[in-house]
Each structure stands twice: as structure tokens, then as C-alpha cells.
């Protein structure tokens, strides 16, 4: 369970303290798309997601959108997205895509952070890569069926962490203690 525990959590992506990340030496932020910055089946990048990505860039951190979905799906969901690097079909929780992106940029995993809404994909991927992990509250409760199945197992992990006094769940938000 310790390996699944994120380094920090935020109720929503737009409440992430970007300045603090920069002060910690983070130079790249891998941002999950589905249900982290975009609701399932959205047809355009939300204004708040677009502003968030621009704020990350303005702080001197490179935002990189990364997803297990296909480019076709992402193009449909994030039509008109800001100019950011995009990694699709990442096969999370495998950290291979993150390692590749870090190697190209000549960055160390300690200079990277992963922002996502799922323990068994986003957080585990970040942990396996050695990056900082930031759990984000979901944008929507509507999800793909396979994601809903994983949420069952995620709930079991959360329950165990809660009993161990490592997290607190309230109003759909997981707070790291």
C-alpha cells in the first residue's frame, strides 16, 4: 500500500500549487487527461483546463498530457487544446513512456511530477518512474466501464490506507495525512 500512496493530493487540478512544484525543482508535469482535467466524453478542452496548462507553462514547468487512450480519442476530447506535448497509449502503470520523455529532455525522475485521478494507473506509474505523485479529485463521476471496475479495487486500497491513518476521504476528495 505504501507504494500506492501519493506524495500529495488536491481536490481538483486547478487547485494545484504550481509555484510550490517549481520551488521543489519540478521541471515537467505529466498530466492525465480523462477525469483529471477533462470529463469523460468531453468534446473540447475546458477553459479551466486550458488556463491551468498555460499557468503551468508560465511557471516554467513543461506540461505534458499523457493518457492510455488513443490519439483519435484525445483529438475528439481535447479539440482546441493548448499547445502542449501529448503522449497517447502510454500503457500506464508502466513507466516506460515517462522514462522515454525524461530521457529525451535529459531530465531526472526527481524533476518530474505526475498529476492524475487514479491510483492503479497514474499514481503507480509515477511511483514506478520515481517521480513526485499528485492525486487529483475527479472531474466527473461518469467513467468508462473498465475504469469503474478499477475504482472498486482502488476503493479497497483507500479503505486500507484510511484504516492505517494515511489518508482521509471526504466529499470525493482523498487527503494525504
mmCIF file with all atom_site columns, C-alpha atoms in Angstrom:
data_model
loop_
_atom_site.group_PDB
_atom_site.id
_atom_site.type_symbol
_atom_site.label_atom_id
_atom_site.label_alt_id
_atom_site.label_comp_id
_atom_site.label_asym_id
_atom_site.label_entity_id
_atom_site.label_seq_id
_atom_site.pdbx_PDB_ins_code
_atom_site.Cartn_x
_atom_site.Cartn_y
_atom_site.Cartn_z
_atom_site.occupancy
_atom_site.B_iso_or_equiv
_atom_site.pdbx_formal_charge
_atom_site.auth_seq_id
_atom_site.auth_comp_id
_atom_site.auth_asym_id
_atom_site.auth_atom_id
_atom_site.pdbx_PDB_model_num
ATOM 1   C CA . UNK A 1 1   ? 0.000   0.000  0.000   1.00 0.00 ? 1   UNK A CA 1
ATOM 2   C CA . UNK A 1 2   ? 2.864   2.387  0.755   1.00 0.00 ? 2   UNK A CA 1
ATOM 3   C CA . UNK A 1 3   ? 3.869   2.272  -2.891  1.00 0.00 ? 3   UNK A CA 1
ATOM 4   C CA . UNK A 1 4   ? 0.398   3.411  -3.972  1.00 0.00 ? 4   UNK A CA 1
ATOM 5   C CA . UNK A 1 5   ? 0.231   6.320  -1.537  1.00 0.00 ? 5   UNK A CA 1
ATOM 6   C CA . UNK A 1 6   ? 0.624   9.599  -3.480  1.00 0.00 ? 6   UNK A CA 1
ATOM 7   C CA . UNK A 1 7   ? 3.045   12.275 -2.297  1.00 0.00 ? 7   UNK A CA 1
ATOM 8   C CA . UNK A 1 8   ? 0.244   14.811 -2.156  1.00 0.00 ? 8   UNK A CA 1
ATOM 9   C CA . UNK A 1 9   ? -3.355  15.348 -3.178  1.00 0.00 ? 9   UNK A CA 1
ATOM 10  C CA . UNK A 1 10  ? -5.504  18.226 -4.394  1.00 0.00 ? 10  UNK A CA 1
ATOM 11  C CA . UNK A 1 11  ? -9.294  18.451 -4.634  1.00 0.00 ? 11  UNK A CA 1
ATOM 12  C CA . UNK A 1 12  ? -9.027  19.468 -8.309  1.00 0.00 ? 12  UNK A CA 1
ATOM 13  C CA . UNK A 1 13  ? -6.314  20.157 -10.855 1.00 0.00 ? 13  UNK A CA 1
ATOM 14  C CA . UNK A 1 14  ? -6.861  23.909 -10.772 1.00 0.00 ? 14  UNK A CA 1
ATOM 15  C CA . UNK A 1 15  ? -6.045  23.977 -7.046  1.00 0.00 ? 15  UNK A CA 1
ATOM 16  C CA . UNK A 1 16  ? -2.536  22.611 -7.545  1.00 0.00 ? 16  UNK A CA 1
ATOM 17  C CA . UNK A 1 17  ? 0.151   24.938 -6.158  1.00 0.00 ? 17  UNK A CA 1
ATOM 18  C CA . UNK A 1 18  ? 2.305   25.246 -9.267  1.00 0.00 ? 18  UNK A CA 1
ATOM 19  C CA . UNK A 1 19  ? 4.741   27.681 -7.645  1.00 0.00 ? 19  UNK A CA 1
ATOM 20  C CA . UNK A 1 20  ? 5.467   25.111 -4.929  1.00 0.00 ? 20  UNK A CA 1
ATOM 21  C CA . UNK A 1 21  ? 6.234   22.470 -7.572  1.00 0.00 ? 21  UNK A CA 1
ATOM 22  C CA . UNK A 1 22  ? 8.687   24.833 -9.243  1.00 0.00 ? 22  UNK A CA 1
ATOM 23  C CA . UNK A 1 23  ? 10.337  25.527 -5.878  1.00 0.00 ? 23  UNK A CA 1
ATOM 24  C CA . UNK A 1 24  ? 10.746  21.755 -5.422  1.00 0.00 ? 24  UNK A CA 1
ATOM 25  C CA . UNK A 1 25  ? 12.684  21.561 -8.695  1.00 0.00 ? 25  UNK A CA 1
ATOM 26  C CA . UNK A 1 26  ? 9.896   20.117 -10.827 1.00 0.00 ? 26  UNK A CA 1
ATOM 27  C CA . UNK A 1 27  ? 10.538  20.878 -14.486 1.00 0.00 ? 27  UNK A CA 1
ATOM 28  C CA . UNK A 1 28  ? 7.950   18.651 -16.148 1.00 0.00 ? 28  UNK A CA 1
ATOM 29  C CA . UNK A 1 29  ? 4.375   17.858 -15.128 1.00 0.00 ? 29  UNK A CA 1
ATOM 30  C CA . UNK A 1 30  ? 2.756   14.791 -16.654 1.00 0.00 ? 30  UNK A CA 1
ATOM 31  C CA . UNK A 1 31  ? -0.985  15.472 -16.643 1.00 0.00 ? 31  UNK A CA 1
ATOM 32  C CA . UNK A 1 32  ? -3.522  12.690 -17.091 1.00 0.00 ? 32  UNK A CA 1
ATOM 33  C CA . UNK A 1 33  ? -6.476  13.687 -19.264 1.00 0.00 ? 33  UNK A CA 1
ATOM 34  C CA . UNK A 1 34  ? -9.588  11.581 -18.638 1.00 0.00 ? 34  UNK A CA 1
ATOM 35  C CA . UNK A 1 35  ? -11.284 12.625 -15.418 1.00 0.00 ? 35  UNK A CA 1
ATOM 36  C CA . UNK A 1 36  ? -8.262  14.629 -14.269 1.00 0.00 ? 36  UNK A CA 1
ATOM 37  C CA . UNK A 1 37  ? -8.578  17.731 -16.476 1.00 0.00 ? 37  UNK A CA 1
ATOM 38  C CA . UNK A 1 38  ? -11.393 16.572 -18.754 1.00 0.00 ? 38  UNK A CA 1
ATOM 39  C CA . UNK A 1 39  ? -14.676 14.815 -18.037 1.00 0.00 ? 39  UNK A CA 1
ATOM 40  C CA . UNK A 1 40  ? -15.309 11.520 -19.808 1.00 0.00 ? 40  UNK A CA 1
ATOM 41  C CA . UNK A 1 41  ? -16.605 12.161 -23.363 1.00 0.00 ? 41  UNK A CA 1
ATOM 42  C CA . UNK A 1 42  ? -15.943 15.920 -23.307 1.00 0.00 ? 42  UNK A CA 1
ATOM 43  C CA . UNK A 1 43  ? -15.775 17.352 -26.799 1.00 0.00 ? 43  UNK A CA 1
ATOM 44  C CA . UNK A 1 44  ? -13.445 20.257 -26.149 1.00 0.00 ? 44  UNK A CA 1
ATOM 45  C CA . UNK A 1 45  ? -10.745 21.322 -23.731 1.00 0.00 ? 45  UNK A CA 1
ATOM 46  C CA . UNK A 1 46  ? -12.433 23.188 -20.905 1.00 0.00 ? 46  UNK A CA 1
ATOM 47  C CA . UNK A 1 47  ? -11.499 26.787 -20.296 1.00 0.00 ? 47  UNK A CA 1
ATOM 48  C CA . UNK A 1 48  ? -10.255 25.919 -16.790 1.00 0.00 ? 48  UNK A CA 1
ATOM 49  C CA . UNK A 1 49  ? -8.055  23.093 -18.144 1.00 0.00 ? 49  UNK A CA 1
ATOM 50  C CA . UNK A 1 50  ? -6.650  25.380 -20.818 1.00 0.00 ? 50  UNK A CA 1
ATOM 51  C CA . UNK A 1 51  ? -5.897  28.095 -18.259 1.00 0.00 ? 51  UNK A CA 1
ATOM 52  C CA . UNK A 1 52  ? -4.295  25.544 -15.943 1.00 0.00 ? 52  UNK A CA 1
ATOM 53  C CA . UNK A 1 53  ? -1.937  24.270 -18.649 1.00 0.00 ? 53  UNK A CA 1
ATOM 54  C CA . UNK A 1 54  ? -0.988  27.845 -19.540 1.00 0.00 ? 54  UNK A CA 1
ATOM 55  C CA . UNK A 1 55  ? -0.273  28.618 -15.851 1.00 0.00 ? 55  UNK A CA 1
ATOM 56  C CA . UNK A 1 56  ? 1.969   25.559 -15.627 1.00 0.00 ? 56  UNK A CA 1
ATOM 57  C CA . UNK A 1 57  ? 3.898   26.735 -18.702 1.00 0.00 ? 57  UNK A CA 1
ATOM 58  C CA . UNK A 1 58  ? 4.118   30.301 -17.399 1.00 0.00 ? 58  UNK A CA 1
ATOM 59  C CA . UNK A 1 59  ? 5.674   28.969 -14.175 1.00 0.00 ? 59  UNK A CA 1
ATOM 60  C CA . UNK A 1 60  ? 8.487   27.409 -16.194 1.00 0.00 ? 60  UNK A CA 1
ATOM 61  C CA . UNK A 1 61  ? 7.240   23.828 -15.934 1.00 0.00 ? 61  UNK A CA 1
ATOM 62  C CA . UNK A 1 62  ? 6.571   21.866 -19.102 1.00 0.00 ? 62  UNK A CA 1
ATOM 63  C CA . UNK A 1 63  ? 3.084   20.333 -19.068 1.00 0.00 ? 63  UNK A CA 1
ATOM 64  C CA . UNK A 1 64  ? 2.803   17.026 -20.923 1.00 0.00 ? 64  UNK A CA 1
ATOM 65  C CA . UNK A 1 65  ? -0.591  15.427 -21.410 1.00 0.00 ? 65  UNK A CA 1
ATOM 66  C CA . UNK A 1 66  ? -0.365  11.657 -21.045 1.00 0.00 ? 66  UNK A CA 1
ATOM 67  C CA . UNK A 1 67  ? -3.048  9.026  -21.398 1.00 0.00 ? 67  UNK A CA 1
ATOM 68  C CA . UNK A 1 68  ? -3.696  5.372  -22.034 1.00 0.00 ? 68  UNK A CA 1
ATOM 69  C CA . UNK A 1 69  ? -6.201  6.391  -24.681 1.00 0.00 ? 69  UNK A CA 1
ATOM 70  C CA . UNK A 1 70  ? -5.615  6.703  -28.413 1.00 0.00 ? 70  UNK A CA 1
ATOM 71  C CA . UNK A 1 71  ? -4.733  9.901  -30.270 1.00 0.00 ? 71  UNK A CA 1
ATOM 72  C CA . UNK A 1 72  ? -8.102  9.743  -32.038 1.00 0.00 ? 72  UNK A CA 1
ATOM 73  C CA . UNK A 1 73  ? -9.915  9.784  -28.681 1.00 0.00 ? 73  UNK A CA 1
ATOM 74  C CA . UNK A 1 74  ? -7.753  12.623 -27.360 1.00 0.00 ? 74  UNK A CA 1
ATOM 75  C CA . UNK A 1 75  ? -8.248  14.703 -30.504 1.00 0.00 ? 75  UNK A CA 1
ATOM 76  C CA . UNK A 1 76  ? -12.012 14.314 -30.058 1.00 0.00 ? 76  UNK A CA 1
ATOM 77  C CA . UNK A 1 77  ? -11.932 15.085 -26.336 1.00 0.00 ? 77  UNK A CA 1
ATOM 78  C CA . UNK A 1 78  ? -9.397  17.902 -26.335 1.00 0.00 ? 78  UNK A CA 1
ATOM 79  C CA . UNK A 1 79  ? -10.163 19.631 -29.607 1.00 0.00 ? 79  UNK A CA 1
ATOM 80  C CA . UNK A 1 80  ? -8.575  23.060 -29.453 1.00 0.00 ? 80  UNK A CA 1
ATOM 81  C CA . UNK A 1 81  ? -6.283  22.145 -26.561 1.00 0.00 ? 81  UNK A CA 1
ATOM 82  C CA . UNK A 1 82  ? -3.398  24.450 -25.766 1.00 0.00 ? 82  UNK A CA 1
ATOM 83  C CA . UNK A 1 83  ? -0.066  23.804 -27.422 1.00 0.00 ? 83  UNK A CA 1
ATOM 84  C CA . UNK A 1 84  ? 1.315   21.055 -25.189 1.00 0.00 ? 84  UNK A CA 1
ATOM 85  C CA . UNK A 1 85  ? 3.167   17.835 -25.799 1.00 0.00 ? 85  UNK A CA 1
ATOM 86  C CA . UNK A 1 86  ? 0.880   14.827 -25.938 1.00 0.00 ? 86  UNK A CA 1
ATOM 87  C CA . UNK A 1 87  ? 1.669   11.195 -25.149 1.00 0.00 ? 87  UNK A CA 1
ATOM 88  C CA . UNK A 1 88  ? -1.017  8.662  -26.042 1.00 0.00 ? 88  UNK A CA 1
ATOM 89  C CA . UNK A 1 89  ? -1.357  4.920  -25.497 1.00 0.00 ? 89  UNK A CA 1
ATOM 90  C CA . UNK A 1 90  ? 1.139   5.120  -22.608 1.00 0.00 ? 90  UNK A CA 1
ATOM 91  C CA . UNK A 1 91  ? 0.217   1.734  -21.130 1.00 0.00 ? 91  UNK A CA 1
ATOM 92  C CA . UNK A 1 92  ? 0.119   3.097  -17.582 1.00 0.00 ? 92  UNK A CA 1
ATOM 93  C CA . UNK A 1 93  ? 1.045   1.958  -14.984 1.00 0.00 ? 93  UNK A CA 1
ATOM 94  C CA . UNK A 1 94  ? 4.154   1.072  -16.982 1.00 0.00 ? 94  UNK A CA 1
ATOM 95  C CA . UNK A 1 95  ? 6.632   3.943  -16.576 1.00 0.00 ? 95  UNK A CA 1
ATOM 96  C CA . UNK A 1 96  ? 8.309   3.337  -19.949 1.00 0.00 ? 96  UNK A CA 1
ATOM 97  C CA . UNK A 1 97  ? 6.613   6.314  -21.662 1.00 0.00 ? 97  UNK A CA 1
ATOM 98  C CA . UNK A 1 98  ? 7.654   8.609  -18.804 1.00 0.00 ? 98  UNK A CA 1
ATOM 99  C CA . UNK A 1 99  ? 11.234  7.336  -18.898 1.00 0.00 ? 99  UNK A CA 1
ATOM 100 C CA . UNK A 1 100 ? 11.337  7.955  -22.652 1.00 0.00 ? 100 UNK A CA 1
ATOM 101 C CA . UNK A 1 101 ? 10.029  11.521 -22.248 1.00 0.00 ? 101 UNK A CA 1
ATOM 102 C CA . UNK A 1 102 ? 12.520  12.233 -19.459 1.00 0.00 ? 102 UNK A CA 1
ATOM 103 C CA . UNK A 1 103 ? 15.431  10.810 -21.454 1.00 0.00 ? 103 UNK A CA 1
ATOM 104 C CA . UNK A 1 104 ? 14.603  12.983 -24.489 1.00 0.00 ? 104 UNK A CA 1
ATOM 105 C CA . UNK A 1 105 ? 14.539  16.079 -22.253 1.00 0.00 ? 105 UNK A CA 1
ATOM 106 C CA . UNK A 1 106 ? 17.626  14.999 -20.286 1.00 0.00 ? 106 UNK A CA 1
ATOM 107 C CA . UNK A 1 107 ? 15.686  15.206 -17.010 1.00 0.00 ? 107 UNK A CA 1
ATOM 108 C CA . UNK A 1 108 ? 15.925  13.068 -13.888 1.00 0.00 ? 108 UNK A CA 1
ATOM 109 C CA . UNK A 1 109 ? 12.721  11.495 -12.463 1.00 0.00 ? 109 UNK A CA 1
ATOM 110 C CA . UNK A 1 110 ? 13.107  13.716 -9.385  1.00 0.00 ? 110 UNK A CA 1
ATOM 111 C CA . UNK A 1 111 ? 12.454  16.690 -11.688 1.00 0.00 ? 111 UNK A CA 1
ATOM 112 C CA . UNK A 1 112 ? 9.089   15.250 -12.756 1.00 0.00 ? 112 UNK A CA 1
ATOM 113 C CA . UNK A 1 113 ? 5.628   15.108 -11.242 1.00 0.00 ? 113 UNK A CA 1
ATOM 114 C CA . UNK A 1 114 ? 2.559   13.124 -12.265 1.00 0.00 ? 114 UNK A CA 1
ATOM 115 C CA . UNK A 1 115 ? -0.939  14.567 -11.796 1.00 0.00 ? 115 UNK A CA 1
ATOM 116 C CA . UNK A 1 116 ? -3.788  12.088 -12.103 1.00 0.00 ? 116 UNK A CA 1
ATOM 117 C CA . UNK A 1 117 ? -7.002  10.748 -10.621 1.00 0.00 ? 117 UNK A CA 1
ATOM 118 C CA . UNK A 1 118 ? -6.297  7.012  -10.373 1.00 0.00 ? 118 UNK A CA 1
ATOM 119 C CA . UNK A 1 119 ? -4.111  5.013  -8.002  1.00 0.00 ? 119 UNK A CA 1
ATOM 120 C CA . UNK A 1 120 ? -3.509  1.951  -10.177 1.00 0.00 ? 120 UNK A CA 1
ATOM 121 C CA . UNK A 1 121 ? -2.605  3.848  -13.346 1.00 0.00 ? 121 UNK A CA 1
ATOM 122 C CA . UNK A 1 122 ? -1.409  7.409  -12.763 1.00 0.00 ? 122 UNK A CA 1
ATOM 123 C CA . UNK A 1 123 ? -0.013  7.182  -9.224  1.00 0.00 ? 123 UNK A CA 1
ATOM 124 C CA . UNK A 1 124 ? 1.564   3.763  -9.705  1.00 0.00 ? 124 UNK A CA 1
ATOM 125 C CA . UNK A 1 125 ? 3.137   4.915  -12.990 1.00 0.00 ? 125 UNK A CA 1
ATOM 126 C CA . UNK A 1 126 ? 4.625   7.966  -11.283 1.00 0.00 ? 126 UNK A CA 1
ATOM 127 C CA . UNK A 1 127 ? 5.904   5.917  -8.338  1.00 0.00 ? 127 UNK A CA 1
ATOM 128 C CA . UNK A 1 128 ? 7.492   3.311  -10.617 1.00 0.00 ? 128 UNK A CA 1
ATOM 129 C CA . UNK A 1 129 ? 9.193   6.122  -12.548 1.00 0.00 ? 129 UNK A CA 1
ATOM 130 C CA . UNK A 1 130 ? 10.490  7.781  -9.376  1.00 0.00 ? 130 UNK A CA 1
ATOM 131 C CA . UNK A 1 131 ? 8.503   10.974 -9.995  1.00 0.00 ? 131 UNK A CA 1
ATOM 132 C CA . UNK A 1 132 ? 6.515   13.031 -7.495  1.00 0.00 ? 132 UNK A CA 1
ATOM 133 C CA . UNK A 1 133 ? 2.869   11.887 -7.477  1.00 0.00 ? 133 UNK A CA 1
ATOM 134 C CA . UNK A 1 134 ? -0.146  14.151 -7.045  1.00 0.00 ? 134 UNK A CA 1
ATOM 135 C CA . UNK A 1 135 ? -3.586  12.639 -6.695  1.00 0.00 ? 135 UNK A CA 1
ATOM 136 C CA . UNK A 1 136 ? -6.334  14.831 -8.047  1.00 0.00 ? 136 UNK A CA 1
ATOM 137 C CA . UNK A 1 137 ? -10.070 14.724 -7.382  1.00 0.00 ? 137 UNK A CA 1
ATOM 138 C CA . UNK A 1 138 ? -12.155 13.501 -10.319 1.00 0.00 ? 138 UNK A CA 1
ATOM 139 C CA . UNK A 1 139 ? -13.731 15.973 -12.724 1.00 0.00 ? 139 UNK A CA 1
ATOM 140 C CA . UNK A 1 140 ? -16.783 13.728 -13.156 1.00 0.00 ? 140 UNK A CA 1
ATOM 141 C CA . UNK A 1 141 ? -18.316 10.604 -11.652 1.00 0.00 ? 141 UNK A CA 1
ATOM 142 C CA . UNK A 1 142 ? -19.158 9.319  -15.168 1.00 0.00 ? 142 UNK A CA 1
ATOM 143 C CA . UNK A 1 143 ? -16.437 6.947  -16.383 1.00 0.00 ? 143 UNK A CA 1
ATOM 144 C CA . UNK A 1 144 ? -15.673 4.186  -18.821 1.00 0.00 ? 144 UNK A CA 1
ATOM 145 C CA . UNK A 1 145 ? -16.751 0.757  -17.655 1.00 0.00 ? 145 UNK A CA 1
ATOM 146 C CA . UNK A 1 146 ? -13.219 -0.597 -17.247 1.00 0.00 ? 146 UNK A CA 1
ATOM 147 C CA . UNK A 1 147 ? -12.315 2.437  -15.131 1.00 0.00 ? 147 UNK A CA 1
ATOM 148 C CA . UNK A 1 148 ? -15.336 1.818  -12.917 1.00 0.00 ? 148 UNK A CA 1
ATOM 149 C CA . UNK A 1 149 ? -14.110 -1.723 -12.300 1.00 0.00 ? 149 UNK A CA 1
ATOM 150 C CA . UNK A 1 150 ? -10.672 -0.404 -11.278 1.00 0.00 ? 150 UNK A CA 1
ATOM 151 C CA . UNK A 1 151 ? -12.369 2.063  -8.918  1.00 0.00 ? 151 UNK A CA 1
ATOM 152 C CA . UNK A 1 152 ? -13.655 -0.926 -6.928  1.00 0.00 ? 152 UNK A CA 1
ATOM 153 C CA . UNK A 1 153 ? -10.073 -2.082 -6.274  1.00 0.00 ? 153 UNK A CA 1
ATOM 154 C CA . UNK A 1 154 ? -8.959  1.483  -5.699  1.00 0.00 ? 154 UNK A CA 1
ATOM 155 C CA . UNK A 1 155 ? -11.647 1.810  -3.031  1.00 0.00 ? 155 UNK A CA 1
ATOM 156 C CA . UNK A 1 156 ? -10.260 -1.272 -1.273  1.00 0.00 ? 156 UNK A CA 1
ATOM 157 C CA . UNK A 1 157 ? -6.789  0.293  -1.256  1.00 0.00 ? 157 UNK A CA 1
ATOM 158 C CA . UNK A 1 158 ? -8.193  3.592  0.040   1.00 0.00 ? 158 UNK A CA 1
ATOM 159 C CA . UNK A 1 159 ? -10.077 1.780  2.799   1.00 0.00 ? 159 UNK A CA 1
ATOM 160 C CA . UNK A 1 160 ? -6.874  0.076  3.930   1.00 0.00 ? 160 UNK A CA 1
ATOM 161 C CA . UNK A 1 161 ? -4.902  3.342  3.830   1.00 0.00 ? 161 UNK A CA 1
ATOM 162 C CA . UNK A 1 162 ? -7.672  5.041  5.768   1.00 0.00 ? 162 UNK A CA 1
ATOM 163 C CA . UNK A 1 163 ? -7.564  2.356  8.477   1.00 0.00 ? 163 UNK A CA 1
ATOM 164 C CA . UNK A 1 164 ? -3.785  2.830  8.671   1.00 0.00 ? 164 UNK A CA 1
ATOM 165 C CA . UNK A 1 165 ? -4.306  6.576  9.213   1.00 0.00 ? 165 UNK A CA 1
ATOM 166 C CA . UNK A 1 166 ? -2.529  7.567  5.994   1.00 0.00 ? 166 UNK A CA 1
ATOM 167 C CA . UNK A 1 167 ? -5.460  9.211  4.217   1.00 0.00 ? 167 UNK A CA 1
ATOM 168 C CA . UNK A 1 168 ? -8.835  10.757 4.910   1.00 0.00 ? 168 UNK A CA 1
ATOM 169 C CA . UNK A 1 169 ? -11.710 10.640 2.430   1.00 0.00 ? 169 UNK A CA 1
ATOM 170 C CA . UNK A 1 170 ? -14.276 13.401 2.473   1.00 0.00 ? 170 UNK A CA 1
ATOM 171 C CA . UNK A 1 171 ? -16.609 14.774 -0.216  1.00 0.00 ? 171 UNK A CA 1
ATOM 172 C CA . UNK A 1 172 ? -14.983 12.775 -3.016  1.00 0.00 ? 172 UNK A CA 1
ATOM 173 C CA . UNK A 1 173 ? -11.538 14.048 -2.119  1.00 0.00 ? 173 UNK A CA 1
ATOM 174 C CA . UNK A 1 174 ? -8.677  11.974 -0.714  1.00 0.00 ? 174 UNK A CA 1
ATOM 175 C CA . UNK A 1 175 ? -6.477  13.953 1.652   1.00 0.00 ? 175 UNK A CA 1
ATOM 176 C CA . UNK A 1 176 ? -2.989  12.613 2.410   1.00 0.00 ? 176 UNK A CA 1
ATOM 177 C CA . UNK A 1 177 ? -2.258  12.765 6.164   1.00 0.00 ? 177 UNK A CA 1
#
